[in-house]
Short mmCIF file of C-alpha atoms in Angstrom, two decimals:
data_model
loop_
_atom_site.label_atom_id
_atom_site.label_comp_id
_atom_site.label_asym_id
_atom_site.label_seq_id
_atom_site.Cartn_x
_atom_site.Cartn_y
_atom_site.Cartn_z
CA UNK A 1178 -5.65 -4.90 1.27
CA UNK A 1179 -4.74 -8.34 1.75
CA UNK A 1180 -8.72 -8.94 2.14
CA UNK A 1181 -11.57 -6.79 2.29
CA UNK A 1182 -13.54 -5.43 4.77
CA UNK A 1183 -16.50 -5.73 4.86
CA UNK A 1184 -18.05 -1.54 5.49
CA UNK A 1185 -20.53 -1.30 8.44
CA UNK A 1186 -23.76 0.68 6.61
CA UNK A 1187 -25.69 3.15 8.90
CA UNK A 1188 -24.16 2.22 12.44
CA UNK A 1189 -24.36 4.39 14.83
CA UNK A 1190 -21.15 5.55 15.12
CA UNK A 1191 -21.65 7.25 11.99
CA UNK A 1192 -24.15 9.75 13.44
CA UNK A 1193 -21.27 11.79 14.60
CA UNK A 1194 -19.61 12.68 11.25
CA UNK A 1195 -23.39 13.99 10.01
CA UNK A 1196 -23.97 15.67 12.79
CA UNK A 1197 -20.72 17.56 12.43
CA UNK A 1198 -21.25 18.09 8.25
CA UNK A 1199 -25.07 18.95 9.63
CA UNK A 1200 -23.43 22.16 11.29
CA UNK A 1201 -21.06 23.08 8.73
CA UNK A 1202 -24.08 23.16 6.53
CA UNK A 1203 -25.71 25.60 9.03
CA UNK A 1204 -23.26 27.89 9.52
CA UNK A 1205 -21.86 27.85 5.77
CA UNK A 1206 -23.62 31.09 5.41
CA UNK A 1207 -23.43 32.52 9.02
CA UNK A 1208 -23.47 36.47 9.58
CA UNK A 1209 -19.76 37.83 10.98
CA UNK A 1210 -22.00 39.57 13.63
CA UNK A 1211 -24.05 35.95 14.66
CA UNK A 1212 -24.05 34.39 18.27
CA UNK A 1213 -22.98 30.89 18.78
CA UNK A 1214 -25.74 29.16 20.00
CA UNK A 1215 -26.30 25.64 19.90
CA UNK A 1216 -29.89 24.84 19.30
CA UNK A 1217 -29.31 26.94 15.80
CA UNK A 1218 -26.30 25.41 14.94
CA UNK A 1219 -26.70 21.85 15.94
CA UNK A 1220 -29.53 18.66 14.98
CA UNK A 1221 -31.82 18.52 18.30
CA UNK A 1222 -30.73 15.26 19.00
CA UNK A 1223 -26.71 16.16 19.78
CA UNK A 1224 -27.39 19.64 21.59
CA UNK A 1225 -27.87 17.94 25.42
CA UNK A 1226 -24.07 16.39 24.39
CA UNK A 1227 -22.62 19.33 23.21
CA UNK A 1228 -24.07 21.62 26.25
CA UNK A 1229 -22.78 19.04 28.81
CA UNK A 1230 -19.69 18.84 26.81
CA UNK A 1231 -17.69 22.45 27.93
CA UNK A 1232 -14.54 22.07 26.27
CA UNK A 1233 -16.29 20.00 23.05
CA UNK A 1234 -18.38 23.08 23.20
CA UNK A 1235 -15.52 25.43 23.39
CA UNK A 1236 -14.26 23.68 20.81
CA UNK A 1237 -17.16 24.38 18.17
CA UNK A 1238 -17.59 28.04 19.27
CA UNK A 1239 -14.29 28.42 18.87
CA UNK A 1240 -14.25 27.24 14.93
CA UNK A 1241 -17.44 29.36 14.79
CA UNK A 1242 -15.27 32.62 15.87
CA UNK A 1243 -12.92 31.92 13.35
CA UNK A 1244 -15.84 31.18 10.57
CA UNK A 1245 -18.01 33.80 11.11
CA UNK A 1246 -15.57 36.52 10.24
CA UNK A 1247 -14.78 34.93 6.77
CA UNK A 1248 -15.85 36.40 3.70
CA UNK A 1249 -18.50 34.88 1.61
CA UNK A 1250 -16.34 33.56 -0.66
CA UNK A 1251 -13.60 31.57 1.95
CA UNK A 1252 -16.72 30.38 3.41
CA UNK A 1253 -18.10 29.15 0.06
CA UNK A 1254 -14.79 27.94 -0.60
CA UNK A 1255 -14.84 25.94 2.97
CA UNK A 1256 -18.01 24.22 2.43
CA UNK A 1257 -16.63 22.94 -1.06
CA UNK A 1258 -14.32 21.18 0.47
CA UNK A 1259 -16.43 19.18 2.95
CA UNK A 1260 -18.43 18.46 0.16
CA UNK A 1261 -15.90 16.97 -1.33
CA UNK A 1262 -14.60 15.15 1.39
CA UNK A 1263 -17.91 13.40 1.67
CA UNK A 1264 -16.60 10.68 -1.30
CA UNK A 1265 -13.33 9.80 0.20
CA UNK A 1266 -13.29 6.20 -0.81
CA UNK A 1267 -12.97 7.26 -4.58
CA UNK A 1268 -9.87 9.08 -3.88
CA UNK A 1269 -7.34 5.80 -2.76
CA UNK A 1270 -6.97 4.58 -5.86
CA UNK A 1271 -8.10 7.83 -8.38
CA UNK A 1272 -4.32 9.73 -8.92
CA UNK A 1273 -6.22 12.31 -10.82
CA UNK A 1274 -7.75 13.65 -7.61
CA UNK A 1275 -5.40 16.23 -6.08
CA UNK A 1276 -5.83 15.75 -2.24
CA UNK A 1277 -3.90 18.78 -1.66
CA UNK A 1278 -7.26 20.72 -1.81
CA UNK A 1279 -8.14 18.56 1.07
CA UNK A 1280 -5.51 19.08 3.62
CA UNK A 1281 -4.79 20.62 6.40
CA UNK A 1282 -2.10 23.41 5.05
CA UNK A 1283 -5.44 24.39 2.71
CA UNK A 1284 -7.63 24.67 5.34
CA UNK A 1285 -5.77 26.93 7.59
CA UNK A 1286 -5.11 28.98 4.67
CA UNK A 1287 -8.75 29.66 4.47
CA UNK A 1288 -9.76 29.62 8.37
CA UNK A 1289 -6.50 31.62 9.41
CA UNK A 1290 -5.85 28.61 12.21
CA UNK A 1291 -5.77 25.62 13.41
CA UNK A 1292 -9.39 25.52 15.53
CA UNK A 1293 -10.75 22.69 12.80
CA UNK A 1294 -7.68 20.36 13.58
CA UNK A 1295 -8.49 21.27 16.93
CA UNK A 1296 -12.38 20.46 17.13
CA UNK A 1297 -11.83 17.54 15.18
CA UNK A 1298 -8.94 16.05 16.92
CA UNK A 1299 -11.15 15.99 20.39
CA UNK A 1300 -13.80 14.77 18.67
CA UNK A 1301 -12.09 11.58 17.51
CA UNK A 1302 -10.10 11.34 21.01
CA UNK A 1303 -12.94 12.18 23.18
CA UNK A 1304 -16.20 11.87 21.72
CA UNK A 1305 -16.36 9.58 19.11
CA UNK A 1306 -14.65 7.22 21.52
CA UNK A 1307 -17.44 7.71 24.30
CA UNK A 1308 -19.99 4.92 24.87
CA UNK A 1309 -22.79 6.75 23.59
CA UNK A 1310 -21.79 6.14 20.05
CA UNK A 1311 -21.42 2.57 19.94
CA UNK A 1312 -17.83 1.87 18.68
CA UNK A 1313 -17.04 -1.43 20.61
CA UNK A 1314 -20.38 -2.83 18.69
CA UNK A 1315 -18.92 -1.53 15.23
CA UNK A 1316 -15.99 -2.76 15.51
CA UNK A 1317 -16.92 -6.37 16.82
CA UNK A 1318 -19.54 -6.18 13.85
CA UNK A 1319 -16.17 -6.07 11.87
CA UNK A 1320 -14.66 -7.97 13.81
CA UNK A 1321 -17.47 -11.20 13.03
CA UNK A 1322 -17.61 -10.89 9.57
CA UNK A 1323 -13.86 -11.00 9.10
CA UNK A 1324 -12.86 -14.51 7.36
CA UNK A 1325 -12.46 -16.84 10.21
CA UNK A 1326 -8.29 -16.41 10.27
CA UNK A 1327 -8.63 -13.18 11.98
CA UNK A 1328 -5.42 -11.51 10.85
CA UNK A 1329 -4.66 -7.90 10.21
CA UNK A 1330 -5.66 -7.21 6.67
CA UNK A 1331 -2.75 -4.68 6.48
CA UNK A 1332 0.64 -6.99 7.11
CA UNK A 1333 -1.65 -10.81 6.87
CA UNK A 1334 -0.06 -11.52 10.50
CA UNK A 1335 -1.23 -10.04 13.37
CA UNK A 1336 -4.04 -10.97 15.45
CA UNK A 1337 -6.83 -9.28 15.64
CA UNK A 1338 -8.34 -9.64 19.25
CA UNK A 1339 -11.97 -9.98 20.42
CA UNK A 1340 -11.51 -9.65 23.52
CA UNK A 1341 -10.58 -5.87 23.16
CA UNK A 1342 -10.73 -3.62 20.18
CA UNK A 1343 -8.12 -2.97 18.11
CA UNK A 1344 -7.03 0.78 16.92
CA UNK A 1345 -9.37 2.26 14.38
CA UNK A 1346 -6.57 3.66 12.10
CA UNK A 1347 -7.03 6.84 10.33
CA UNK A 1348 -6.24 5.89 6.67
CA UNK A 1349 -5.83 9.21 5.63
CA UNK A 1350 -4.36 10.38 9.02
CA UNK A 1351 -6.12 13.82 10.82
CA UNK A 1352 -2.80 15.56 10.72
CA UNK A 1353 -3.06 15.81 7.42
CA UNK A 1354 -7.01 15.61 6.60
CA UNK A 1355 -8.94 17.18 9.46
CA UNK A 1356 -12.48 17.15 7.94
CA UNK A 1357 -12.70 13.03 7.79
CA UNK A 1358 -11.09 12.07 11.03
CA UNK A 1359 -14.59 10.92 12.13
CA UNK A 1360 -15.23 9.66 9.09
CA UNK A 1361 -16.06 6.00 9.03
CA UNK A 1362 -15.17 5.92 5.31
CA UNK A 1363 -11.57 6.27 7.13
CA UNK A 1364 -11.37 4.81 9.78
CA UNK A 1365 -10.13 0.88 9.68
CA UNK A 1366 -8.87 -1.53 12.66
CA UNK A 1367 -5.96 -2.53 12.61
CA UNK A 1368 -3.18 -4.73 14.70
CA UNK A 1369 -1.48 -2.50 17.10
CA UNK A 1370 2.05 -2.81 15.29
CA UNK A 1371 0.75 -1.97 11.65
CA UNK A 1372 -1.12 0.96 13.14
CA UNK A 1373 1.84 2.76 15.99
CA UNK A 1374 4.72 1.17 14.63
CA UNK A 1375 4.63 1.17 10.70
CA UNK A 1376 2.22 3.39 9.09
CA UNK A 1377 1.71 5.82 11.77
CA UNK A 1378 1.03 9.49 10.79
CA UNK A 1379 2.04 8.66 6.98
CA UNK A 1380 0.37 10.19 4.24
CA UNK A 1381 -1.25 7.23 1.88
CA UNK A 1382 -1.67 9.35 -0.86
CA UNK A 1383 1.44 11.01 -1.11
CA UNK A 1384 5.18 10.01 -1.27
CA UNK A 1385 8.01 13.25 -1.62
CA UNK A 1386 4.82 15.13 -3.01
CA UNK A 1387 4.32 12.99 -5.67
CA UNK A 1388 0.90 10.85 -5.47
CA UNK A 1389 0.36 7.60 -5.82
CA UNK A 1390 -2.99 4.61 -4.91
CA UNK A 1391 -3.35 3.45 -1.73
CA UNK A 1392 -5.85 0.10 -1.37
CA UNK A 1393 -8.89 0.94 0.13
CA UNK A 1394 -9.91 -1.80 2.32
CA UNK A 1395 -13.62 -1.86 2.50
CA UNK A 1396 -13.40 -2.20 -1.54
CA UNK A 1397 -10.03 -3.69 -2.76
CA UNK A 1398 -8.04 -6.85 -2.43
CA UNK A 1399 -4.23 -6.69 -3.42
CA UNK A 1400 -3.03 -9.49 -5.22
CA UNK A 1401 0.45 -10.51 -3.97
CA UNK A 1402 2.63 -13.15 -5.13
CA UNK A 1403 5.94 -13.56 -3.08
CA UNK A 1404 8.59 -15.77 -4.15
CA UNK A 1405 12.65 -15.73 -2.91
CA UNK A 1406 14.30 -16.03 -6.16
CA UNK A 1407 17.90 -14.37 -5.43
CA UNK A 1408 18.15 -15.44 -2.14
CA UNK A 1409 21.62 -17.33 -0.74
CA UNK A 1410 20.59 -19.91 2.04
CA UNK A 1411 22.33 -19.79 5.02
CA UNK A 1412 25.08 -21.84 5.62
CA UNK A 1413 25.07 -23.11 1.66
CA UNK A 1414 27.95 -20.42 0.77
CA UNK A 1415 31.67 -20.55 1.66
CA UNK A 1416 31.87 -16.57 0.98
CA UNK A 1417 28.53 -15.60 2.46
CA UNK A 1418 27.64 -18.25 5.74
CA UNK A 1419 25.19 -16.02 7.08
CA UNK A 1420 23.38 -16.15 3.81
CA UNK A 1421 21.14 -13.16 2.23
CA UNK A 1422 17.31 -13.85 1.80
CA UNK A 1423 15.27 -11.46 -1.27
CA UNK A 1424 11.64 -11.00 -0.96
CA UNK A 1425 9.81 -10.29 -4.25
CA UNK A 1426 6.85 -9.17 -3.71
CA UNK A 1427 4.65 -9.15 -7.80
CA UNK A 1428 3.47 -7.97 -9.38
CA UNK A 1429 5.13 -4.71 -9.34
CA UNK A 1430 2.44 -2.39 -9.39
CA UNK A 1431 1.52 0.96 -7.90
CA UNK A 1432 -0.87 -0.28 -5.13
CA UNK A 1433 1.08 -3.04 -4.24
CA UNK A 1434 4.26 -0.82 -3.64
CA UNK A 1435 2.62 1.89 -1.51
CA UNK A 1436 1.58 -1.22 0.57
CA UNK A 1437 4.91 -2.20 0.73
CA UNK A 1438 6.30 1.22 1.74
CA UNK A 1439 3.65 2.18 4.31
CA UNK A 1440 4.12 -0.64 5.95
CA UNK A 1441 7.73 -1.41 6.12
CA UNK A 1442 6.65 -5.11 4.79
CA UNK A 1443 9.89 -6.20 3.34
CA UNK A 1444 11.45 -5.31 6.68
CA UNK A 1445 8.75 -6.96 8.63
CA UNK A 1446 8.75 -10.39 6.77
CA UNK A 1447 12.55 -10.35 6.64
CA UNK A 1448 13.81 -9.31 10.27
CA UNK A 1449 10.91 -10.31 12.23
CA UNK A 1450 10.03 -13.58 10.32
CA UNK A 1451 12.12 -15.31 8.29
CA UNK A 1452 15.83 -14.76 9.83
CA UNK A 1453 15.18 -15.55 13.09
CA UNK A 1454 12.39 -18.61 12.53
CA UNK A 1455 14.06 -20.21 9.06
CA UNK A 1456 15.82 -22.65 11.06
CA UNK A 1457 12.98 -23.66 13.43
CA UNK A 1458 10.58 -24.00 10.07
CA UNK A 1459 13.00 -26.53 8.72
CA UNK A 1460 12.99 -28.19 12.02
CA UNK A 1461 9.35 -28.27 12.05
CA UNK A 1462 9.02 -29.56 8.56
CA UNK A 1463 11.29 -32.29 9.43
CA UNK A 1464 9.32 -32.87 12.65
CA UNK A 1465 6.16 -33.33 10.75
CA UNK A 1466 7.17 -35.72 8.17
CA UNK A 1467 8.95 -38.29 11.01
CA UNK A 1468 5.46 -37.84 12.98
CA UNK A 1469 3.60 -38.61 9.97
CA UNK A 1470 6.12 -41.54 9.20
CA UNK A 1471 7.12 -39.67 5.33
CA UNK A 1472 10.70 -40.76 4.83
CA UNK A 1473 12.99 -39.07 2.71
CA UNK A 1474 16.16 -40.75 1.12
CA UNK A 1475 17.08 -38.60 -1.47
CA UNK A 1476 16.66 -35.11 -2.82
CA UNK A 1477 14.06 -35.84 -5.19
CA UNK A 1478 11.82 -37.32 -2.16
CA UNK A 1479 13.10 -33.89 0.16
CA UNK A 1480 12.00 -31.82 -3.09
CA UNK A 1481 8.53 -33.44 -3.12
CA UNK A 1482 7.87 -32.88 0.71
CA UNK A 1483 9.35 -29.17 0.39
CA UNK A 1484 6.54 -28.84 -2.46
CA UNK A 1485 3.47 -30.68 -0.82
CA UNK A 1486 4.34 -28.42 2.21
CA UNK A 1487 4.36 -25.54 0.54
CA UNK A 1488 0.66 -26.37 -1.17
CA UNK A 1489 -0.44 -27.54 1.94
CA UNK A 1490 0.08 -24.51 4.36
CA UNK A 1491 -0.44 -22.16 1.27
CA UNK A 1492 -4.19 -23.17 1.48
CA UNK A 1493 -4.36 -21.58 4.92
CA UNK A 1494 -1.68 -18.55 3.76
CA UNK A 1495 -3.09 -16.55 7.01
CA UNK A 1496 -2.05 -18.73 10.09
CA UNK A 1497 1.23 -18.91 11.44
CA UNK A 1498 2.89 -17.28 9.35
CA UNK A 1499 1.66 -18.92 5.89
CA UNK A 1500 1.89 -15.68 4.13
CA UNK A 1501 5.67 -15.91 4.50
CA UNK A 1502 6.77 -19.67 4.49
CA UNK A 1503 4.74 -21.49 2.22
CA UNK A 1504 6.52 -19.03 -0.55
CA UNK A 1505 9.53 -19.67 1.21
CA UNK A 1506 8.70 -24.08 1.00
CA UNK A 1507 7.82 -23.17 -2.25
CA UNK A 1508 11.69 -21.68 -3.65
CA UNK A 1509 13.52 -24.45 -1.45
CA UNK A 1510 11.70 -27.62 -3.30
CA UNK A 1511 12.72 -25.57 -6.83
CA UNK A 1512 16.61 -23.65 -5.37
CA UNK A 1513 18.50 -27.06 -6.86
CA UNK A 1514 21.15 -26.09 -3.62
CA UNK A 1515 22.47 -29.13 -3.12
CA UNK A 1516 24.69 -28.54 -0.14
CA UNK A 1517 21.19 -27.19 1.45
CA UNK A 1518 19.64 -30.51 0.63
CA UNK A 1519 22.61 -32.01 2.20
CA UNK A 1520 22.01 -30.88 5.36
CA UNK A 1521 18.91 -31.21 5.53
CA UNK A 1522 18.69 -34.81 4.60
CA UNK A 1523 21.82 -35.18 7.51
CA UNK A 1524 19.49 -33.69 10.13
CA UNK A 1525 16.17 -35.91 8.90
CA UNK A 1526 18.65 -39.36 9.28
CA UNK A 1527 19.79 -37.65 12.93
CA UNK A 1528 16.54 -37.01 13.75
CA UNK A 1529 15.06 -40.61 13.22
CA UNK A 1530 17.82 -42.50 14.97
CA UNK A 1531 17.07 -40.27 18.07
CA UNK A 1532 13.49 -40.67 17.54
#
């Protein structure tokens, strides 16, 4: 992602995925004739919650059922796959590993129904959620060892909040991959519009069946270059006053786009961002240089601020909005528009005869 995370080893909140692998390991080899009961099935330590627990408990029994009646061989054929579910973090950015064998649609074809997507569902909902576990302490032990701009690592601009925690986001969402939605290995916070609004229920791996790398963010750390070459400023052109702004986003490579895509981060930056603030940014830039008493008198001087802004906020490219504008600082001090330079000189003289 835009930075790492860095992974919380042997938390608590871990316990939960091992104790559910811990029964699949039990039962892999279950009779069809065999009783569901919990002290056989289940590590000592997580029996009390699942007996106090009646519909987590129906839950289980109710995957047994299903289970028990299974030949050897869809059984066998089961436990493979949360074997191999066990080294999820290798599949982001590995193409070569078909996920299919993963998902859901394969999993019912083996268990007849849905009861896994079922059990694991509450358990993320329900359990995994409940005090007992520890996940306000996880994710504030994130939370401090994020770099000290505290943005989401997924879009670089929301805020990620102390005070409350933010949604763990399934990466590879339980729709689609049952077996690791308790999974720490995927499960990431994230700001509340990256995780409900943008990437929702999307499948990282896949796009129109055809699969691509996603950026795992306890491991890797896109690098993004944005610059605005193509772009018409607004107001500069007599057939186009409303002007057209185009984001590159380089280099153009596989990771980067499915960030792009999952995301909706062209869209973002654009509509939320840079139409509505571009005229308050050049405000503010003018703002700052009459406060710091910089005076501009010609376009080579306006160039030079654009560019010493642009280096200056692209130091802190996390904050207010850096991410976006001090590319943005960076194309107007090179564009060569002179009627934008125009202007903007014609607002700095307004400005210091007011001020």
């Amino acid at each position: 992602m835009l930075y790492k995370y860095e992974y919380v080893k042997d938390h608590s909140l871990s316990h939960l995925n091992k104790h559910l692998n811990y029964f699949f390991r039990k039962i892999r080899n279950v009779s069809q004739t065999a009783a569901f009961v919990t002290d056989r099935y289940f590590h000592s330590t997580i029996v009390e919650d699942i007996n106090n627990s009646p519909v987590l408990k129906d839950k289980f029994e109710t995957f047994f059922s299903s289970f028990k009646v299974l030949t050897q061989e869809k059984k066998t054929e089961f436990y493979q796959i949360v074997l191999k579910c066990q080294s999820i973090e290798s599949f982001f950015e590995d193409v070569n590993f078909d996920c299919n064998q993963i998902n859901n649609t394969t999993i019912k074809s083996i268990i007849g129904n849905n009861s896994l997507y079922d059990l694991t569902k509450y358990l993320f909902s329900t359990t995994l959620k409940a005090k007992r576990w520890g996940i306000q302490d996880h994710y504030l032990q994130i939370y401090n060892k994020m770099p000290a701009h505290k943005v989401c690592p997924f879009c670089g601009l929301g805020e990620m909040h102390q005070t409350f925690r933010e949604d763990y986001d399934h990466l590879c969402p339980k729709k689609h991959y049952p077996l690791i939605a308790i999974n720490l290995k995927n499960l990431a916070p994230m700001c509340g519009a990256c995780n409900t609004k943008f990437k929702g229920e999307v499948d990282v791996f896949y796009e129109n069946n055809v699969r691509r790398q996603f950026a795992y963010p306890y491991s890797t750390q896109l690098t993004i270059n944005i610059d605005y070459n193509g772009s018409v400023i607004p107001e500069t052109d007599i057939n186009n006053s409303s002007g057209f702004w185009k984001i590159n986003f380089l280099p153009n490579v596989s990771m980067n786009d499915t960030w792009l895509k999952v995301f909706q981060i062209e869209k973002r930056y654009k509509n939320d961002y840079l139409v509505p603030k571009f005229e308050s940014w050049v405000n503010d830039f003018l703002d700052d240089l009459i406060s710091y008493g910089i005076n501009i008198d010609n376009y080579d001087d306006l160039k030079r601020e654009l560019k010493n802004t642009a280096a200056r906020i692209g130091q802190k490219r996390f904050i207010h909005s850096n991410i976006i504008k001090a590319p943005l600082f960076e194309y107007l001090a090179s564009c060569e528009n002179d009627i934008f330079y125009s202007s903007v000189l014609k607002m700095y003289t307004q400005k210091t005869n007011i001020a």
